[in-house]
Short mmCIF file of C-alpha atoms in Angstrom, two decimals:
data_model
loop_
_atom_site.label_atom_id
_atom_site.label_comp_id
_atom_site.label_asym_id
_atom_site.label_seq_id
_atom_site.Cartn_x
_atom_site.Cartn_y
_atom_site.Cartn_z
CA MET A 1 171.78 102.55 127.41
CA LEU A 2 171.23 103.12 123.74
CA VAL A 3 168.05 102.42 121.88
CA ASP A 4 166.44 102.22 118.52
CA ARG A 5 163.75 100.96 116.42
CA ALA A 6 161.90 98.40 114.33
CA MET A 7 159.05 98.10 111.85
CA GLY A 8 155.85 96.62 110.61
CA GLU A 9 153.92 95.67 107.49
CA GLY A 10 153.35 97.64 104.30
CA GLN A 11 155.53 98.60 101.39
CA GLY A 12 158.36 99.71 103.66
CA PRO A 13 160.96 97.41 105.25
CA ALA A 14 159.99 94.57 107.58
CA ALA A 15 161.03 94.15 111.18
CA VAL A 16 164.15 92.23 112.08
CA GLY A 17 164.35 90.92 115.65
CA VAL A 18 167.26 91.51 117.97
CA ALA A 19 168.04 88.81 120.49
CA GLU A 20 169.91 90.79 123.12
CA ALA A 21 171.12 94.27 123.93
CA PRO A 22 174.21 95.00 121.81
CA ARG A 23 177.33 96.68 123.16
CA PHE A 24 179.67 99.01 121.37
CA ILE A 25 183.00 100.36 122.45
CA GLY A 26 183.97 103.89 121.56
CA PRO A 27 186.61 106.36 122.68
CA GLY A 28 184.35 107.28 125.59
CA GLY A 29 183.89 103.74 126.89
CA THR A 30 181.55 100.81 126.58
CA PHE A 31 177.89 101.55 125.85
CA VAL A 32 174.87 99.24 125.92
CA ALA A 33 172.02 99.52 123.44
CA ASP A 34 168.45 98.73 124.34
CA THR A 35 166.88 96.35 121.80
CA CYS A 36 163.62 98.28 122.04
CA ALA A 37 161.70 95.04 122.53
CA PRO A 38 158.37 96.70 123.53
CA LEU A 39 158.36 98.68 120.31
CA ARG A 40 159.22 95.66 118.20
CA ASP A 41 156.54 93.62 119.93
CA ALA A 42 153.94 96.32 119.26
CA GLY A 43 154.94 96.37 115.59
CA ASP A 44 154.94 92.58 115.27
CA SER A 45 151.49 92.34 116.85
CA GLY A 46 150.05 95.00 114.55
CA ASP A 47 149.23 97.35 117.42
CA ILE A 48 151.17 100.10 115.67
CA GLY A 49 152.57 100.82 112.22
CA LEU A 50 156.34 100.73 112.22
CA TRP A 51 158.83 101.26 109.38
CA ALA A 52 162.65 101.34 109.70
CA TYR A 53 166.09 100.61 108.34
CA GLY A 54 168.93 99.76 110.71
CA ARG A 55 172.58 98.85 110.85
CA GLY A 56 174.18 96.11 112.92
CA THR A 57 171.95 95.14 115.80
CA TYR A 58 169.45 97.93 115.23
CA PRO A 59 166.02 96.64 114.21
CA GLY A 60 164.66 97.14 110.72
CA GLU A 61 165.65 96.28 107.18
CA PRO A 62 169.47 95.94 107.25
CA ILE A 63 171.47 98.71 105.63
CA PRO A 64 174.33 97.23 103.54
CA PRO A 65 177.78 98.06 104.97
CA GLU A 66 178.79 100.20 102.02
CA ILE A 67 175.56 102.24 101.99
CA LEU A 68 175.32 105.44 104.07
CA PRO A 69 178.00 104.59 106.65
CA GLN A 70 177.40 106.23 110.03
CA LEU A 71 173.63 106.05 109.62
CA LYS A 72 172.69 103.76 112.51
CA SER A 73 168.91 103.82 112.39
CA VAL A 74 166.11 105.59 110.55
CA GLY A 75 162.41 104.93 110.88
CA GLY A 76 158.95 106.00 111.84
CA TRP A 77 155.92 104.83 113.76
CA GLU A 78 152.20 105.47 113.61
CA ILE A 79 150.24 104.81 116.79
CA THR A 80 146.46 105.12 116.51
CA SER A 81 145.58 104.36 120.14
CA ASP A 82 147.32 104.79 123.49
CA GLN A 83 149.83 102.03 124.20
CA ASP A 84 150.97 100.54 127.52
CA TRP A 85 154.67 100.60 126.67
CA GLY A 86 157.35 103.23 126.32
CA LEU A 87 161.06 103.53 125.57
CA ASP A 88 162.87 103.55 128.90
CA TRP A 89 165.80 105.80 129.82
CA HIS A 90 168.62 105.38 127.31
CA ARG A 91 171.47 107.05 125.46
CA ASN A 92 172.34 106.68 121.78
CA GLU A 93 175.58 106.08 119.93
CA GLY A 94 174.99 109.07 117.69
CA ILE A 95 173.00 112.25 117.25
CA GLU A 96 169.32 111.34 117.38
CA PHE A 97 166.73 113.51 115.65
CA THR A 98 163.00 112.89 116.10
CA CYS A 99 159.97 114.75 114.82
CA VAL A 100 156.33 114.43 115.89
CA SER A 101 154.04 115.01 112.91
CA ALA A 102 150.75 114.05 114.59
CA GLY A 103 149.39 113.43 118.07
CA SER A 104 151.36 113.89 121.26
CA ILE A 105 154.18 112.06 123.05
CA PRO A 106 155.58 112.42 126.59
CA PHE A 107 159.34 112.94 126.43
CA SER A 108 161.98 113.36 129.12
CA CYS A 109 165.64 114.39 128.83
CA GLU A 110 167.90 114.39 131.88
CA ASN A 111 165.88 116.30 134.50
CA GLU A 112 163.33 117.91 132.18
CA GLU A 113 159.93 116.62 131.07
CA PHE A 114 158.11 117.68 127.90
CA ASP A 115 154.77 116.98 126.27
CA LEU A 116 155.61 116.88 122.57
CA THR A 117 152.88 117.73 120.08
CA ALA A 118 152.74 117.91 116.29
CA GLY A 119 155.59 120.06 115.03
CA HIS A 120 157.98 119.42 117.90
CA ILE A 121 161.45 118.04 117.20
CA THR A 122 164.04 116.62 119.58
CA VAL A 123 167.81 116.49 119.22
CA THR A 124 169.83 114.41 121.70
CA ARG A 125 173.56 113.83 121.94
CA PRO A 126 175.17 110.50 123.00
CA TRP A 127 175.67 111.63 126.61
CA GLN A 128 172.09 112.90 127.08
CA LEU A 129 169.90 110.44 128.96
CA HIS A 130 166.32 110.48 127.66
CA ARG A 131 163.14 108.44 127.33
CA VAL A 132 159.97 108.42 125.24
CA GLY A 133 156.79 107.81 127.25
CA ARG A 134 155.95 108.39 130.90
CA PRO A 135 156.15 105.45 130.85
CA ASN A 136 153.41 104.78 128.25
CA VAL A 137 153.04 106.31 124.80
CA SER A 138 150.00 107.95 123.25
CA SER A 139 148.47 108.18 119.78
CA SER A 140 151.11 109.76 117.55
CA THR A 141 153.20 109.72 114.39
CA LEU A 142 156.95 109.98 114.89
CA THR A 143 159.94 109.94 112.53
CA TRP A 144 163.57 109.57 113.67
CA PHE A 145 167.13 108.93 112.60
CA ILE A 146 170.45 108.39 114.37
CA VAL A 147 173.70 109.49 112.73
CA ASP A 148 176.99 108.52 114.38
CA VAL A 149 179.39 111.47 114.27
CA ASP A 150 182.06 109.51 116.14
CA VAL A 151 181.58 111.17 119.52
CA ARG A 152 180.83 109.51 122.84
CA ARG A 153 181.80 112.37 125.12
CA PRO A 154 181.48 116.17 124.82
CA ASN A 155 185.14 117.04 124.17
CA GLN A 156 185.61 114.88 121.06
CA GLU A 157 185.81 116.15 117.51
CA TRP A 158 182.67 115.53 115.43
CA VAL A 159 183.19 113.54 112.22
CA TRP A 160 180.27 113.96 109.83
CA PRO A 161 179.40 111.36 107.15
CA SER A 162 180.98 112.03 103.76
CA TRP A 163 177.64 111.35 102.05
CA LEU A 164 176.09 114.52 103.46
CA PRO A 165 176.27 117.11 100.63
CA ILE A 166 176.82 120.00 103.04
CA PRO A 167 179.87 122.31 102.72
CA ALA A 168 182.49 121.99 105.44
CA PRO A 169 181.96 125.52 106.83
CA ASP A 170 178.25 124.84 107.23
CA LEU A 171 178.95 121.53 108.97
CA ALA A 172 181.39 123.28 111.28
CA ARG A 173 178.73 125.83 112.22
CA LEU A 174 176.13 123.08 112.70
CA THR A 175 178.58 121.30 115.00
CA GLU A 176 178.89 124.47 117.09
CA LEU A 177 175.13 124.89 117.26
CA LEU A 178 174.58 121.30 118.35
CA SER A 179 177.58 120.80 120.65
CA LEU A 180 177.60 124.11 122.49
CA ASN A 181 173.86 124.05 123.06
CA GLU A 182 172.11 121.00 124.47
CA ARG A 183 168.51 122.15 124.49
CA PRO A 184 166.67 118.95 123.47
CA VAL A 185 163.28 120.21 122.21
CA TRP A 186 162.42 122.76 119.53
CA ARG A 187 159.42 123.81 117.46
CA ALA A 188 160.10 122.97 113.79
CA SER A 189 159.83 125.38 110.88
CA LYS A 190 157.56 124.67 107.91
CA THR A 191 160.54 123.87 105.69
CA LEU A 192 161.96 121.47 108.26
CA LEU A 193 158.60 119.69 108.54
CA ALA A 194 158.48 119.40 104.73
CA ALA A 195 161.87 117.64 104.76
CA VAL A 196 160.65 115.27 107.49
CA ASP A 197 157.51 114.55 105.45
CA THR A 198 159.66 113.43 102.50
CA LEU A 199 161.61 111.13 104.80
CA GLU A 200 158.39 109.71 106.26
CA ARG A 201 156.95 108.96 102.80
CA THR A 202 160.22 107.27 101.84
CA LEU A 203 160.09 105.01 104.91
CA ARG A 204 156.49 104.08 104.11
CA GLY A 205 157.61 102.90 100.65
CA GLN A 206 155.85 105.66 98.73
CA VAL A 207 158.88 106.72 96.66
CA SER A 208 161.59 104.96 94.67
CA GLN A 209 165.33 104.81 95.44
CA PRO A 210 164.86 104.76 99.22
CA MET A 211 168.51 105.00 100.24
CA ALA A 212 169.11 108.00 98.00
CA ARG A 213 165.95 109.65 99.28
CA ILE A 214 166.90 108.96 102.89
CA ALA A 215 170.34 110.52 102.34
CA THR A 216 168.97 113.66 100.72
CA SER A 217 166.18 113.97 103.30
CA ILE A 218 168.60 113.72 106.22
CA ALA A 219 170.88 116.31 104.58
CA GLU A 220 167.92 118.62 104.06
CA ILE A 221 166.80 118.14 107.66
CA PHE A 222 170.27 119.05 108.95
CA ILE A 223 170.35 122.14 106.72
CA GLU A 224 166.93 123.26 107.92
CA LEU A 225 167.86 122.45 111.51
CA GLY A 226 170.91 124.69 111.21
CA ASP A 227 168.72 127.53 109.89
CA LEU A 228 166.21 127.00 112.67
CA LEU A 229 168.86 127.14 115.39
CA GLU A 230 170.45 130.25 113.87
CA GLN A 231 167.06 131.98 113.90
CA GLN A 232 166.47 131.00 117.52
CA GLU A 233 169.88 132.39 118.52
CA PRO A 234 170.60 129.77 121.19
CA ILE A 235 173.11 130.56 123.90
CA LEU A 236 176.31 128.69 122.99
CA ASP A 237 178.33 127.60 126.01
CA PRO A 238 181.92 126.39 125.34
CA TYR A 239 181.87 124.56 128.69
CA LEU A 240 179.43 122.02 127.21
CA SER A 241 182.13 120.63 124.93
CA SER A 242 185.02 121.10 127.35
CA THR A 243 187.38 118.56 128.86
CA GLU A 244 186.24 119.61 132.34
CA ARG A 245 182.64 118.73 131.53
CA THR A 246 183.71 115.38 130.09
CA VAL A 247 185.40 114.52 133.39
CA SER A 248 182.37 115.80 135.33
CA LEU A 249 180.02 113.52 133.36
CA PHE A 250 182.35 110.57 133.87
CA LEU A 251 182.45 111.12 137.63
CA GLN A 252 178.66 111.41 137.75
CA ARG A 253 178.23 108.11 135.93
CA LEU A 254 180.97 106.36 137.87
CA ARG A 255 178.30 105.93 140.55
CA GLU A 256 176.52 103.53 138.17
CA ARG A 257 179.70 101.56 137.43
CA THR A 258 181.24 100.89 140.82
CA GLN A 259 181.22 97.13 140.22
CA GLU A 260 183.81 97.47 137.46
CA GLN A 261 187.49 97.10 138.26
CA TRP A 262 188.96 100.55 137.69
CA SER A 263 192.49 101.89 137.53
CA VAL A 264 193.38 105.56 137.26
CA ASP A 265 194.78 104.94 133.78
CA ARG A 266 191.53 103.34 132.63
CA MET A 267 189.49 106.24 134.03
CA ALA A 268 191.73 108.74 132.26
CA GLU A 269 191.48 106.78 129.02
CA GLU A 270 187.67 106.87 129.13
CA CYS A 271 187.89 110.65 129.29
CA GLY A 272 190.48 110.83 126.52
CA LEU A 273 193.08 112.31 128.86
CA GLY A 274 196.48 111.55 130.24
CA ARG A 275 196.70 110.34 133.81
CA THR A 276 198.10 113.57 135.29
CA ARG A 277 195.53 115.82 133.67
CA PHE A 278 192.65 113.53 134.64
CA VAL A 279 193.79 113.44 138.28
CA HIS A 280 194.04 117.25 138.25
CA TYR A 281 190.42 117.64 137.12
CA CYS A 282 189.19 115.00 139.55
CA LYS A 283 190.82 116.71 142.54
CA LYS A 284 189.48 120.05 141.36
CA MET A 285 185.91 118.74 141.22
CA VAL A 286 185.58 116.39 144.19
CA ASN A 287 188.68 117.23 146.26
CA LEU A 288 189.70 113.57 146.16
CA THR A 289 191.97 111.42 144.03
CA PRO A 290 190.11 109.22 141.52
CA LEU A 291 190.54 106.04 143.57
CA GLU A 292 189.55 107.81 146.79
CA TYR A 293 186.38 109.02 145.10
CA LEU A 294 185.65 105.56 143.72
CA SER A 295 186.06 104.05 147.19
CA LEU A 296 183.69 106.67 148.61
CA LEU A 297 181.04 105.80 146.01
CA ARG A 298 181.43 102.10 146.72
CA VAL A 299 181.04 102.61 150.45
CA GLU A 300 177.94 104.77 149.91
CA GLN A 301 176.43 102.06 147.75
CA ALA A 302 177.34 99.40 150.30
CA LYS A 303 175.68 101.40 153.12
CA HIS A 304 172.50 101.54 151.07
CA LEU A 305 172.51 97.80 150.35
CA LEU A 306 173.34 96.88 153.94
CA THR A 307 170.40 98.89 155.30
CA THR A 308 167.81 98.10 152.65
CA THR A 309 168.47 94.45 151.72
CA ASP A 310 169.24 91.11 153.38
CA LEU A 311 172.21 90.39 151.13
CA LEU A 312 175.23 88.73 152.70
CA VAL A 313 178.09 91.10 153.47
CA SER A 314 180.26 89.19 150.99
CA ASP A 315 177.63 89.69 148.27
CA VAL A 316 177.41 93.40 149.04
CA ALA A 317 181.18 93.66 148.73
CA GLN A 318 181.13 91.98 145.33
CA LEU A 319 178.20 94.07 144.03
CA CYS A 320 179.99 97.26 145.00
CA GLY A 321 183.24 96.33 143.26
CA PHE A 322 185.42 95.39 146.25
CA GLN A 323 187.82 92.60 145.30
CA SER A 324 187.59 90.85 148.67
CA SER A 325 185.44 90.92 151.80
CA GLN A 326 188.51 91.79 153.87
CA TYR A 327 189.33 94.81 151.71
CA PHE A 328 185.66 95.81 151.85
CA SER A 329 185.65 95.68 155.67
CA THR A 330 188.85 97.72 155.88
CA SER A 331 187.60 100.38 153.47
CA PHE A 332 184.17 100.49 155.09
CA ARG A 333 185.60 100.88 158.63
CA ARG A 334 188.00 103.59 157.47
CA ALA A 335 185.13 105.57 155.93
CA THR A 336 182.40 105.01 158.54
CA GLY A 337 184.16 104.05 161.75
CA MET A 338 182.35 100.71 161.96
CA GLN A 339 182.26 97.28 160.38
CA PRO A 340 179.58 96.53 157.73
CA ALA A 341 177.79 94.01 159.98
CA GLN A 342 177.76 96.55 162.82
CA LEU A 343 175.96 99.11 160.65
CA ARG A 344 173.35 96.54 159.71
CA ARG A 345 172.74 95.58 163.34
CA GLU A 346 172.38 99.19 164.45
CA ARG A 347 169.86 99.93 161.69
CA GLN A 348 167.86 96.83 162.57
CA LEU A 349 167.69 97.90 166.25
CA ALA A 350 166.72 101.47 165.43
#
């Protein structure tokens, strides 16, 4: 999932509702964006202060098509009391930067949990699953932006917006620092916090020429972020942006997408590879062909549903992506040595 934000009253932009979760298709596949309804509802009800600009289906004051292309969302919130909502697990369609300037916020990224406090920043890439809240959110002030650098998987080339006044060599180094290191949480420098403060005041409507200020603030934040990462000397791992890792991530997430009708060519395309090369990596990682691995995942999911639900066998077959009940029974018997209904009966008698 992808997510991003909305806004409230004041001199800044007003909230714009989003009816349903938008989808976008990139070189890495189809992604779904969370509409962030709990956040919008909290802003609409006045429970929190919320200010944002957004593009497309992102909440906030719409950004005109010709203004700051690739900027998907930028905004901030101010929460003065603990809230009973949070932003569930999601991924973004760009590089998301957030900064906590007051209070504390629970944050999770992949398998790590953090308690962010004032001065913490987060940086997440499109393939990094994360959430804000555990599941609720606490009193805090947070500023964020999402910039789409045209990547959906680790092995793609980053394309930075032309409106960033940063020399190409510096952008190339920033790309290395962000793509070969996926640490999500850092402690900001004073100069980085000053750049975030300018962005926050812009969003609150305290300065003129907001789009120009947003552009310069984001550029300054990226410059300061590059300096911060250089000073921290992060370990840069080429594997993180490799083709092999891209295939590994795809195979991990295939478990969540067994209902889709896959071909080997479509799998390879989602990884940006030719069929032969994709099959090579798949066999190397799981010792199975792509379709054999998909069938294994579907059978594992079917076993879980058969033993934990009362769904009809035909419904289980459909939910797991099998095109017919007969094909499901054949594949299930080949993998387990028994028919689906037999497994269910044995579990019920146990």
